[in-house]
Short mmCIF file of C-alpha atoms and ligand atoms in Angstrom, two decimals:
data_model
loop_
_atom_site.label_atom_id
_atom_site.label_comp_id
_atom_site.label_asym_id
_atom_site.label_seq_id
_atom_site.Cartn_x
_atom_site.Cartn_y
_atom_site.Cartn_z
CA MET A 166 81.39 131.51 96.60
CA THR A 167 83.47 134.60 95.98
CA ASN A 168 86.88 134.15 97.53
CA ARG A 169 86.26 130.46 98.11
CA ARG A 170 88.01 129.04 95.07
CA ALA A 171 90.53 126.26 95.63
CA VAL A 172 92.99 124.96 93.07
CA ILE A 173 94.40 121.54 93.85
CA ALA A 174 97.54 120.26 92.16
CA GLY A 175 97.29 116.49 91.68
CA GLY A 176 94.40 114.04 91.42
CA GLY A 177 95.79 111.25 93.63
CA ILE A 178 94.07 110.03 96.78
CA GLY A 179 95.18 113.17 98.67
CA GLY A 180 94.14 115.67 96.00
CA LEU A 181 90.74 114.08 95.40
CA ALA A 182 89.99 113.79 99.13
CA CYS A 183 90.98 117.41 99.65
CA GLY A 184 88.83 118.53 96.71
CA LEU A 185 85.89 116.63 98.11
CA ALA A 186 86.37 117.92 101.68
CA LEU A 187 86.44 121.51 100.42
CA ALA A 188 83.51 121.06 98.02
CA LEU A 189 81.44 119.68 100.89
CA LYS A 190 82.11 122.94 102.72
CA GLY A 191 80.91 125.01 99.78
CA TRP A 192 84.21 125.74 98.05
CA LYS A 193 84.53 125.90 94.30
CA VAL A 194 87.22 123.35 93.56
CA GLU A 195 89.38 122.68 90.54
CA VAL A 196 91.62 119.60 90.67
CA LEU A 197 94.40 119.66 88.07
CA GLU A 198 95.95 116.33 87.14
CA GLN A 199 98.85 115.89 84.73
CA ALA A 200 97.81 112.43 83.51
CA PRO A 201 95.61 112.23 80.40
CA GLU A 202 93.28 109.92 82.29
CA LEU A 203 92.90 109.19 85.95
CA ALA A 204 94.05 105.69 86.72
CA GLU A 205 95.63 104.12 89.77
CA VAL A 206 98.34 101.49 89.89
CA GLY A 207 97.18 97.88 90.17
CA ALA A 208 97.89 97.46 93.86
CA GLY A 209 96.17 97.13 97.19
CA ILE A 210 96.19 99.45 100.12
CA GLN A 211 95.30 99.08 103.78
CA ILE A 212 93.04 101.66 105.31
CA SER A 213 93.23 101.73 109.09
CA PRO A 214 90.36 102.97 111.29
CA ASN A 215 91.66 106.56 111.28
CA GLY A 216 91.45 106.56 107.48
CA MET A 217 88.00 104.98 107.50
CA ALA A 218 86.85 107.74 109.88
CA VAL A 219 87.82 110.29 107.20
CA LEU A 220 86.11 108.34 104.41
CA ASP A 221 83.03 108.19 106.63
CA ARG A 222 83.07 111.96 107.11
CA LEU A 223 83.40 112.42 103.35
CA GLY A 224 80.44 110.08 102.72
CA VAL A 225 82.57 107.76 100.58
CA ILE A 226 82.07 104.45 102.41
CA PRO A 227 78.84 103.43 100.59
CA ARG A 228 80.77 103.80 97.32
CA ILE A 229 83.49 101.34 98.41
CA GLU A 230 81.51 98.99 100.65
CA ASP A 231 81.29 96.16 98.09
CA THR A 232 84.99 96.21 97.39
CA LEU A 233 86.27 96.24 100.97
CA PHE A 234 87.88 93.29 102.68
CA GLU A 235 87.98 93.25 106.46
CA PRO A 236 90.69 90.84 107.63
CA GLU A 237 90.11 88.73 110.72
CA ALA A 238 93.58 89.64 111.95
CA ILE A 239 96.97 91.12 111.17
CA GLU A 240 99.87 88.74 111.65
CA LEU A 241 103.64 89.04 111.68
CA ARG A 242 105.33 85.88 110.42
CA MET A 243 108.83 84.91 109.39
CA GLY A 244 109.04 84.74 105.60
CA LEU A 245 111.41 81.80 105.48
CA SER A 246 109.95 79.49 108.13
CA GLY A 247 106.38 80.78 108.18
CA ARG A 248 106.60 80.87 111.99
CA ARG A 249 104.08 83.25 113.51
CA VAL A 250 105.43 86.03 115.72
CA PHE A 251 102.09 87.56 116.64
CA ARG A 252 98.46 87.73 115.64
CA LEU A 253 96.32 90.77 116.31
CA PRO A 254 92.58 90.29 115.99
CA MET A 255 91.07 93.05 113.84
CA LYS A 256 87.60 92.14 112.59
CA GLY A 257 85.07 93.43 115.08
CA TYR A 258 87.87 94.42 117.46
CA ALA A 259 88.91 97.51 115.47
CA GLN A 260 85.34 98.79 115.35
CA ASP A 261 84.96 98.34 119.12
CA ARG A 262 88.31 99.84 120.08
CA TRP A 263 88.83 102.55 117.47
CA GLY A 264 85.30 103.16 116.20
CA GLN A 265 85.94 102.05 112.60
CA ARG A 266 86.97 98.95 110.69
CA PHE A 267 90.48 98.09 109.53
CA VAL A 268 90.13 97.28 105.81
CA GLN A 269 92.00 96.36 102.67
CA ILE A 270 91.01 97.72 99.27
CA HIS A 271 92.32 97.96 95.72
CA ARG A 272 93.76 101.44 95.15
CA ALA A 273 91.74 101.83 91.96
CA ASP A 274 88.49 101.14 93.86
CA LEU A 275 89.24 103.84 96.44
CA HIS A 276 90.41 106.26 93.79
CA THR A 277 87.30 105.71 91.65
CA ALA A 278 85.03 106.21 94.67
CA LEU A 279 86.72 109.51 95.57
CA LEU A 280 86.58 110.61 91.96
CA ASP A 281 82.88 109.76 91.58
CA ALA A 282 82.05 111.55 94.83
CA LEU A 283 83.97 114.60 93.63
CA ARG A 284 82.36 114.57 90.21
CA ALA A 285 78.91 114.30 91.79
CA HIS A 286 79.53 117.63 93.47
CA PRO A 287 78.30 120.59 91.43
CA THR A 288 81.04 122.94 92.59
CA ALA A 289 83.95 120.60 91.88
CA ARG A 290 85.78 120.05 88.63
CA LEU A 291 88.64 117.81 87.60
CA ARG A 292 90.85 118.67 84.67
CA THR A 293 93.18 116.01 83.25
CA ASN A 294 96.10 116.65 80.89
CA ALA A 295 96.83 119.60 83.13
CA LYS A 296 100.50 119.48 84.03
CA ILE A 297 101.52 122.23 86.41
CA THR A 298 104.93 123.80 85.98
CA GLY A 299 104.92 126.28 88.86
CA TYR A 300 102.90 128.90 90.70
CA VAL A 301 102.83 132.59 91.42
CA ARG A 302 101.26 134.38 94.38
CA GLU A 303 98.91 137.11 93.18
CA ARG A 304 95.64 138.93 93.95
CA GLY A 305 95.42 137.56 97.48
CA GLY A 306 95.67 133.98 96.24
CA ALA A 307 97.88 132.02 93.86
CA SER A 308 97.86 130.96 90.21
CA VAL A 309 99.39 127.83 88.79
CA TYR A 310 101.06 127.75 85.40
CA LEU A 311 99.95 124.91 83.17
CA GLU A 312 102.23 123.41 80.56
CA ARG A 313 99.56 123.45 77.85
CA ALA A 314 97.34 126.32 78.87
CA ASP A 315 97.13 129.56 80.72
CA ARG A 316 97.17 130.15 84.46
CA VAL A 317 94.49 128.95 86.84
CA PHE A 318 93.79 131.11 89.88
CA GLY A 319 92.65 130.03 93.33
CA ASP A 320 92.16 131.84 96.60
CA VAL A 321 94.12 128.90 97.95
CA LEU A 322 96.41 126.49 96.13
CA ILE A 323 96.97 123.01 97.56
CA GLY A 324 100.01 121.08 96.36
CA ALA A 325 98.90 117.44 96.45
CA ASP A 326 101.22 116.49 93.61
CA GLY A 327 103.06 113.64 95.28
CA VAL A 328 106.63 112.98 96.29
CA ARG A 329 108.01 114.73 93.18
CA SER A 330 105.88 117.81 93.80
CA VAL A 331 106.67 120.87 91.70
CA ILE A 332 104.75 123.02 94.17
CA ARG A 333 107.02 121.80 96.94
CA ASP A 334 110.14 122.37 94.82
CA GLN A 335 109.18 125.96 94.24
CA MET A 336 108.16 126.56 97.85
CA CYS A 337 111.08 124.90 99.58
CA GLY A 338 113.83 124.70 96.98
CA SER A 339 114.56 121.72 94.83
CA ASP A 340 115.98 119.23 97.33
CA ARG A 341 115.21 116.38 94.91
CA ALA A 342 113.57 113.20 96.05
CA ARG A 343 116.14 110.70 97.31
CA PHE A 344 116.18 106.97 96.75
CA THR A 345 115.54 105.36 100.16
CA GLY A 346 117.48 102.20 99.37
CA GLN A 347 114.27 100.18 99.21
CA VAL A 348 112.41 98.81 96.20
CA ALA A 349 108.83 97.51 96.27
CA TRP A 350 107.48 94.60 94.25
CA ARG A 351 103.74 94.81 93.68
CA THR A 352 101.19 92.52 92.13
CA VAL A 353 97.53 91.55 92.46
CA VAL A 354 96.43 87.97 91.68
CA PRO A 355 92.96 86.34 91.73
CA VAL A 356 92.60 83.93 94.66
CA ASP A 357 91.12 81.37 92.23
CA ALA A 358 94.44 81.19 90.42
CA LEU A 359 96.19 80.02 93.59
CA GLY A 360 94.14 77.03 94.74
CA ASP A 361 95.38 75.70 98.07
CA ASP A 362 98.48 77.87 97.87
CA ALA A 363 96.71 81.16 98.58
CA PRO A 364 98.22 83.18 101.44
CA PRO A 365 96.01 83.26 104.56
CA PRO A 366 93.04 85.61 104.35
CA PHE A 367 94.46 88.06 106.89
CA GLY A 368 96.94 90.85 106.59
CA VAL A 369 100.29 89.10 106.91
CA ILE A 370 103.65 90.83 107.21
CA TRP A 371 106.38 88.35 106.29
CA ALA A 372 109.70 89.44 107.82
CA GLY A 373 113.22 88.45 106.77
CA ARG A 374 116.79 89.55 106.30
CA GLY A 375 116.94 92.86 104.45
CA LYS A 376 113.40 92.51 103.13
CA HIS A 377 109.78 91.93 104.00
CA ALA A 378 106.56 91.17 102.19
CA VAL A 379 102.92 91.92 102.93
CA THR A 380 99.94 89.92 101.68
CA THR A 381 96.42 91.27 101.91
CA ARG A 382 93.09 90.68 100.17
CA VAL A 383 91.30 93.17 97.94
CA ARG A 384 88.19 93.34 95.75
CA GLY A 385 86.01 91.92 98.50
CA GLY A 386 88.54 89.15 99.18
CA SER A 387 88.62 87.78 95.63
CA HIS A 388 92.20 88.90 94.95
CA VAL A 389 95.50 88.64 96.79
CA ASN A 390 97.61 91.77 96.93
CA PHE A 391 101.36 91.25 97.30
CA VAL A 392 103.91 93.89 98.25
CA GLY A 393 107.54 92.89 98.70
CA ILE A 394 110.03 95.45 99.99
CA VAL A 395 113.69 94.72 99.34
CA GLU A 396 116.76 96.70 100.37
CA GLN A 397 118.85 97.54 97.34
CA ASP A 398 121.93 99.76 97.01
CA ASN A 399 120.84 101.88 94.12
CA TRP A 400 118.16 102.44 91.52
CA THR A 401 119.56 102.69 88.05
CA GLU A 402 116.40 102.15 86.03
CA GLU A 403 114.60 104.87 84.12
CA GLY A 404 111.42 105.88 85.90
CA TRP A 405 110.08 104.97 89.30
CA SER A 406 107.86 102.06 88.46
CA ILE A 407 108.86 99.48 85.89
CA PRO A 408 107.53 96.07 84.91
CA GLY A 409 109.53 93.33 86.62
CA SER A 410 110.08 89.68 85.74
CA THR A 411 108.82 86.71 87.74
CA GLN A 412 112.35 85.37 87.72
CA ASP A 413 113.72 88.50 89.43
CA ALA A 414 110.91 88.48 91.99
CA LEU A 415 111.59 84.82 92.73
CA GLU A 416 115.22 85.65 93.31
CA ASP A 417 114.07 87.91 96.12
CA PHE A 418 111.26 85.77 97.56
CA GLY A 419 111.45 82.35 95.88
CA ASP A 420 112.85 80.58 98.97
CA TRP A 421 110.19 82.05 101.29
CA GLN A 422 106.86 80.39 102.07
CA PRO A 423 105.22 78.45 99.19
CA CYS A 424 102.16 80.72 99.24
CA LEU A 425 104.37 83.71 98.40
CA ARG A 426 106.09 81.82 95.63
CA ALA A 427 102.68 80.81 94.28
CA VAL A 428 101.52 84.43 94.10
CA LEU A 429 104.61 85.49 92.18
CA GLN A 430 104.34 82.56 89.79
CA ALA A 431 100.64 83.20 89.13
CA SER A 432 101.12 86.93 88.57
CA SER A 433 100.45 88.30 85.13
CA GLY A 434 101.82 91.75 85.96
CA LEU A 435 104.64 92.41 88.39
CA PHE A 436 105.91 95.90 88.99
CA ARG A 437 109.03 97.14 90.71
CA TRP A 438 108.65 100.43 92.41
CA ALA A 439 111.55 102.52 93.71
CA LEU A 440 110.73 104.12 97.04
CA PHE A 441 111.80 107.72 97.21
CA GLY A 442 111.70 110.07 100.17
CA ARG A 443 112.46 113.66 100.98
CA PRO A 444 113.79 115.36 104.09
CA THR A 445 111.31 116.76 106.61
CA LEU A 446 110.30 120.27 105.60
CA ALA A 447 110.71 123.43 107.65
CA THR A 448 107.33 124.64 106.38
CA TRP A 449 104.42 123.39 104.27
CA CYS A 450 102.99 126.82 103.54
CA ASP A 451 103.76 129.85 101.42
CA GLY A 452 100.96 132.34 102.11
CA PRO A 453 97.85 130.96 100.36
CA VAL A 454 99.72 127.85 99.16
CA ALA A 455 99.99 124.65 101.22
CA LEU A 456 101.26 121.12 100.69
CA LEU A 457 99.35 117.92 101.43
CA GLY A 458 99.94 114.16 101.37
CA ASP A 459 103.17 112.78 99.92
CA ALA A 460 104.13 116.26 98.66
CA ALA A 461 104.41 117.32 102.31
CA HIS A 462 105.49 114.13 104.07
CA PRO A 463 106.43 111.11 101.94
CA MET A 464 107.04 107.99 104.02
CA LEU A 465 108.06 104.39 103.55
CA PRO A 466 105.04 102.09 103.30
CA SER A 467 105.98 100.04 106.37
CA MET A 468 103.27 101.58 108.56
CA ALA A 469 100.66 101.53 105.75
CA GLN A 470 99.82 105.13 106.64
CA GLY A 471 100.87 107.32 103.67
CA ALA A 472 97.49 107.51 101.98
CA VAL A 473 95.70 107.56 105.32
CA MET A 474 97.78 110.59 106.34
CA ALA A 475 96.78 112.29 103.08
CA LEU A 476 93.11 111.60 103.92
CA GLU A 477 93.52 113.06 107.40
CA ASP A 478 95.32 116.11 105.95
CA ALA A 479 92.39 116.72 103.62
CA VAL A 480 89.71 117.07 106.29
CA VAL A 481 91.92 118.94 108.76
CA LEU A 482 92.78 121.44 106.02
CA ALA A 483 89.12 121.92 105.06
CA ASP A 484 88.13 122.38 108.73
CA ALA A 485 90.90 124.94 109.26
CA LEU A 486 89.73 126.98 106.26
CA GLU A 487 86.14 126.75 107.50
CA SER A 488 86.85 128.06 110.99
CA GLU A 489 89.39 130.80 110.18
CA PRO A 490 88.56 133.51 107.63
CA ASP A 491 92.20 134.52 107.18
CA ARG A 492 93.42 131.91 104.67
CA GLU A 493 97.08 132.20 105.49
CA VAL A 494 96.41 131.78 109.21
CA ALA A 495 94.12 128.84 108.46
CA LEU A 496 96.78 127.07 106.39
CA LYS A 497 99.35 127.64 109.12
CA THR A 498 96.90 126.15 111.64
CA TYR A 499 96.51 123.12 109.36
CA GLU A 500 100.27 122.72 109.18
CA ALA A 501 100.63 123.07 112.96
CA ARG A 502 97.99 120.39 113.53
CA ARG A 503 99.37 117.93 111.03
CA LYS A 504 103.14 118.22 111.07
CA PRO A 505 103.96 116.63 114.44
CA ARG A 506 101.82 113.61 113.64
CA THR A 507 103.03 113.08 110.08
CA SER A 508 106.68 113.60 111.10
CA GLN A 509 106.24 110.95 113.77
CA MET A 510 104.67 108.65 111.18
CA GLN A 511 107.60 109.21 108.80
CA GLU A 512 110.03 108.20 111.55
CA ARG A 513 107.98 105.21 112.65
CA SER A 514 107.74 103.99 109.06
CA LEU A 515 111.53 103.97 108.85
CA THR A 516 111.84 102.23 112.22
CA ASN A 517 109.31 99.59 111.18
CA ALA A 518 111.18 98.87 107.96
CA HIS A 519 114.37 98.24 109.98
CA MET A 520 112.40 96.14 112.45
CA PHE A 521 111.02 93.87 109.71
CA HIS A 522 114.46 93.51 108.10
CA ARG A 523 116.61 92.22 111.00
CA ARG A 524 119.68 90.64 109.43
CA THR A 525 120.99 88.25 112.07
CA GLY A 526 119.30 85.45 113.98
CA LEU A 527 120.29 87.12 117.24
CA LYS A 528 118.71 90.42 116.29
CA GLN A 529 115.60 88.63 115.08
CA VAL A 530 115.20 86.82 118.40
CA ALA A 531 115.88 90.01 120.37
CA THR A 532 113.23 91.86 118.35
CA TYR A 533 110.51 89.29 117.79
CA ALA A 534 110.59 87.16 120.96
CA PRO A 535 109.35 89.98 123.24
CA MET A 536 106.59 90.73 120.70
CA ALA A 537 105.55 87.10 120.57
CA ILE A 538 105.45 86.87 124.36
CA ALA A 539 103.56 90.15 124.73
CA SER A 540 100.93 89.16 122.18
CA ARG A 541 100.45 85.75 123.81
CA ILE A 542 99.97 87.28 127.23
CA SER A 543 97.70 90.03 125.91
CA ALA A 544 97.08 91.17 122.33
CA ALA A 545 95.64 94.31 123.93
CA SER A 546 99.15 95.38 124.93
CA ILE A 547 100.10 95.56 121.23
CA HIS A 548 96.76 97.08 120.27
CA ARG A 549 97.39 99.82 122.83
CA GLN A 550 100.50 100.81 120.92
CA GLN A 551 98.31 101.53 117.89
CA ASP A 552 95.89 103.80 119.77
CA TRP A 553 97.72 107.03 118.87
CA ILE A 554 97.45 106.09 115.20
CA TYR A 555 93.98 104.61 114.90
CA SER A 556 92.09 106.78 117.43
CA TYR A 557 93.09 110.10 115.87
CA LYS A 558 90.22 112.55 115.74
CA THR A 559 90.34 114.95 112.80
C1 FAD B 886 104.33 99.76 97.96
C2 FAD B 886 103.47 100.79 98.62
C3 FAD B 886 102.44 100.37 99.47
C4 FAD B 886 101.65 101.33 100.14
N1 FAD B 886 100.67 100.89 100.99
C5 FAD B 886 99.93 101.80 101.67
C6 FAD B 886 98.89 101.37 102.56
O1 FAD B 886 98.64 100.17 102.72
N2 FAD B 886 98.19 102.34 103.23
C7 FAD B 886 98.44 103.67 103.07
O2 FAD B 886 97.76 104.49 103.71
N3 FAD B 886 99.41 104.10 102.23
C8 FAD B 886 100.15 103.21 101.53
N4 FAD B 886 101.12 103.64 100.67
C9 FAD B 886 101.38 105.10 100.52
C10 FAD B 886 100.40 105.76 99.56
O3 FAD B 886 100.40 105.07 98.33
C11 FAD B 886 100.78 107.23 99.32
O4 FAD B 886 101.11 107.84 100.54
C12 FAD B 886 99.61 107.99 98.68
O5 FAD B 886 99.28 107.42 97.44
C13 FAD B 886 99.94 109.46 98.52
O6 FAD B 886 98.88 110.09 97.85
P1 FAD B 886 99.05 111.57 97.27
O7 FAD B 886 97.74 111.92 96.68
O8 FAD B 886 99.65 112.46 98.29
O9 FAD B 886 100.17 111.42 96.14
P2 FAD B 886 100.14 110.60 94.77
O10 FAD B 886 99.37 109.34 94.91
O11 FAD B 886 101.56 110.51 94.33
O12 FAD B 886 99.33 111.53 93.78
C14 FAD B 886 99.90 112.69 93.21
C15 FAD B 886 99.14 113.04 91.94
O13 FAD B 886 99.63 114.28 91.46
C16 FAD B 886 99.83 114.18 90.06
N5 FAD B 886 100.88 115.14 89.71
C17 FAD B 886 102.19 115.07 90.01
N6 FAD B 886 102.85 116.12 89.51
C18 FAD B 886 101.92 116.89 88.87
C19 FAD B 886 101.98 118.11 88.13
N7 FAD B 886 103.14 118.76 87.95
N8 FAD B 886 100.82 118.63 87.62
C20 FAD B 886 99.63 117.98 87.80
N9 FAD B 886 99.53 116.80 88.45
C21 FAD B 886 100.66 116.27 89.00
C22 FAD B 886 100.26 112.73 89.85
O14 FAD B 886 100.06 112.32 88.51
C23 FAD B 886 99.35 112.02 90.83
O15 FAD B 886 98.10 111.68 90.26
C24 FAD B 886 101.90 102.72 99.95
C25 FAD B 886 102.91 103.12 99.08
C26 FAD B 886 103.68 102.18 98.43
C27 FAD B 886 104.76 102.66 97.50
#
């Protein structure tokens, strides 16, 4: 194991997946997380077939199987009228076309599964209360400085410390994360609390002027996950995620479909989440140091691919280090393999957000009518457009 020590900054989905991928290849891994305890926000997440392929490779699927929800379909509907634009079959279809299921899961369930898998590995260790303040390249590798302790050395250092990454700031200069002009509402509500007003048990994107919402199911289908994305001029609150009031959420979505109103009214914990982004980077690497996940390529959630990209990064990075003994070359290879795809995903996420937020009736018709016609003639024509995303081989 000499010279195969990896330090990973950040114990989010990306950091844990990367730690696991490297541990499975025989690396000694130390994941350093600033939080006193590992906990994920109370929110759902969609994992498309390309993400499931990674979880399969990492052996994580048996740990999440009971919590997964596989929707029959993904639909695009108008938030105000409820009118359906298109419906894409998913259950069964995704497995046949892309080799894996399209699923919905609570973030905490995925996070716990990755954490348990990592902890089960004898060569992996997670340290909480370990806030990193910077790094230094030394002895053929890199050391991180911890706020409350000494340095920790790794032959490689992976910055998986999210959109406000300190590793990225040091590597690329502090360009500061920028408010994207979009704020997300998030809540999770038991289906039982909604009676007949529960949103349909599919993935539904509800589109409207300057905003959209997404409803999914998590915890095996027993809970509804709601995400509402609203354009807003500025973010003046302290922090990035703050508790929000039902009244404020109803101001944004109260006149939309009754099932959405019902979710907001039944919620016992609504959060508002400012969406921040950063410009595309010239490089993700500094010698033995590389960035991964949101630290490298934060994106709006409108493609539901941010966490999935972090999962893909993790296995591509581990493979690159496995097949190339020169670490710096290996990390450059990882960057070269991942950057075109993640940059494209960043752009498409922005495009999708605009597409869901058409502000005039004319623009809505011009955008959604061709989609509706195409999906009625052949859902496969829309599925084909997802092939580059869902068929990706790591
Ligand atoms: C509303 C919303 C909905 C979304 N839906 C989806 C979806 O359906 N599908 C999907 O694939 N993606 C989705 N995403 C995107 C996804 O959540 C992110 O892309 C993903 O969580 C990024 O993971 P990460 O590990 O790179 O970063 P993070 O999750 O941000 O983790 C970074 C970790 O690093 C730690 N850290 C930070 N700084 C330090 C430091 N200095 N020292 C030590 N530790 C540090 C943090 O505490 C954190 O634990 C969504 C995002 C939003 C906002």
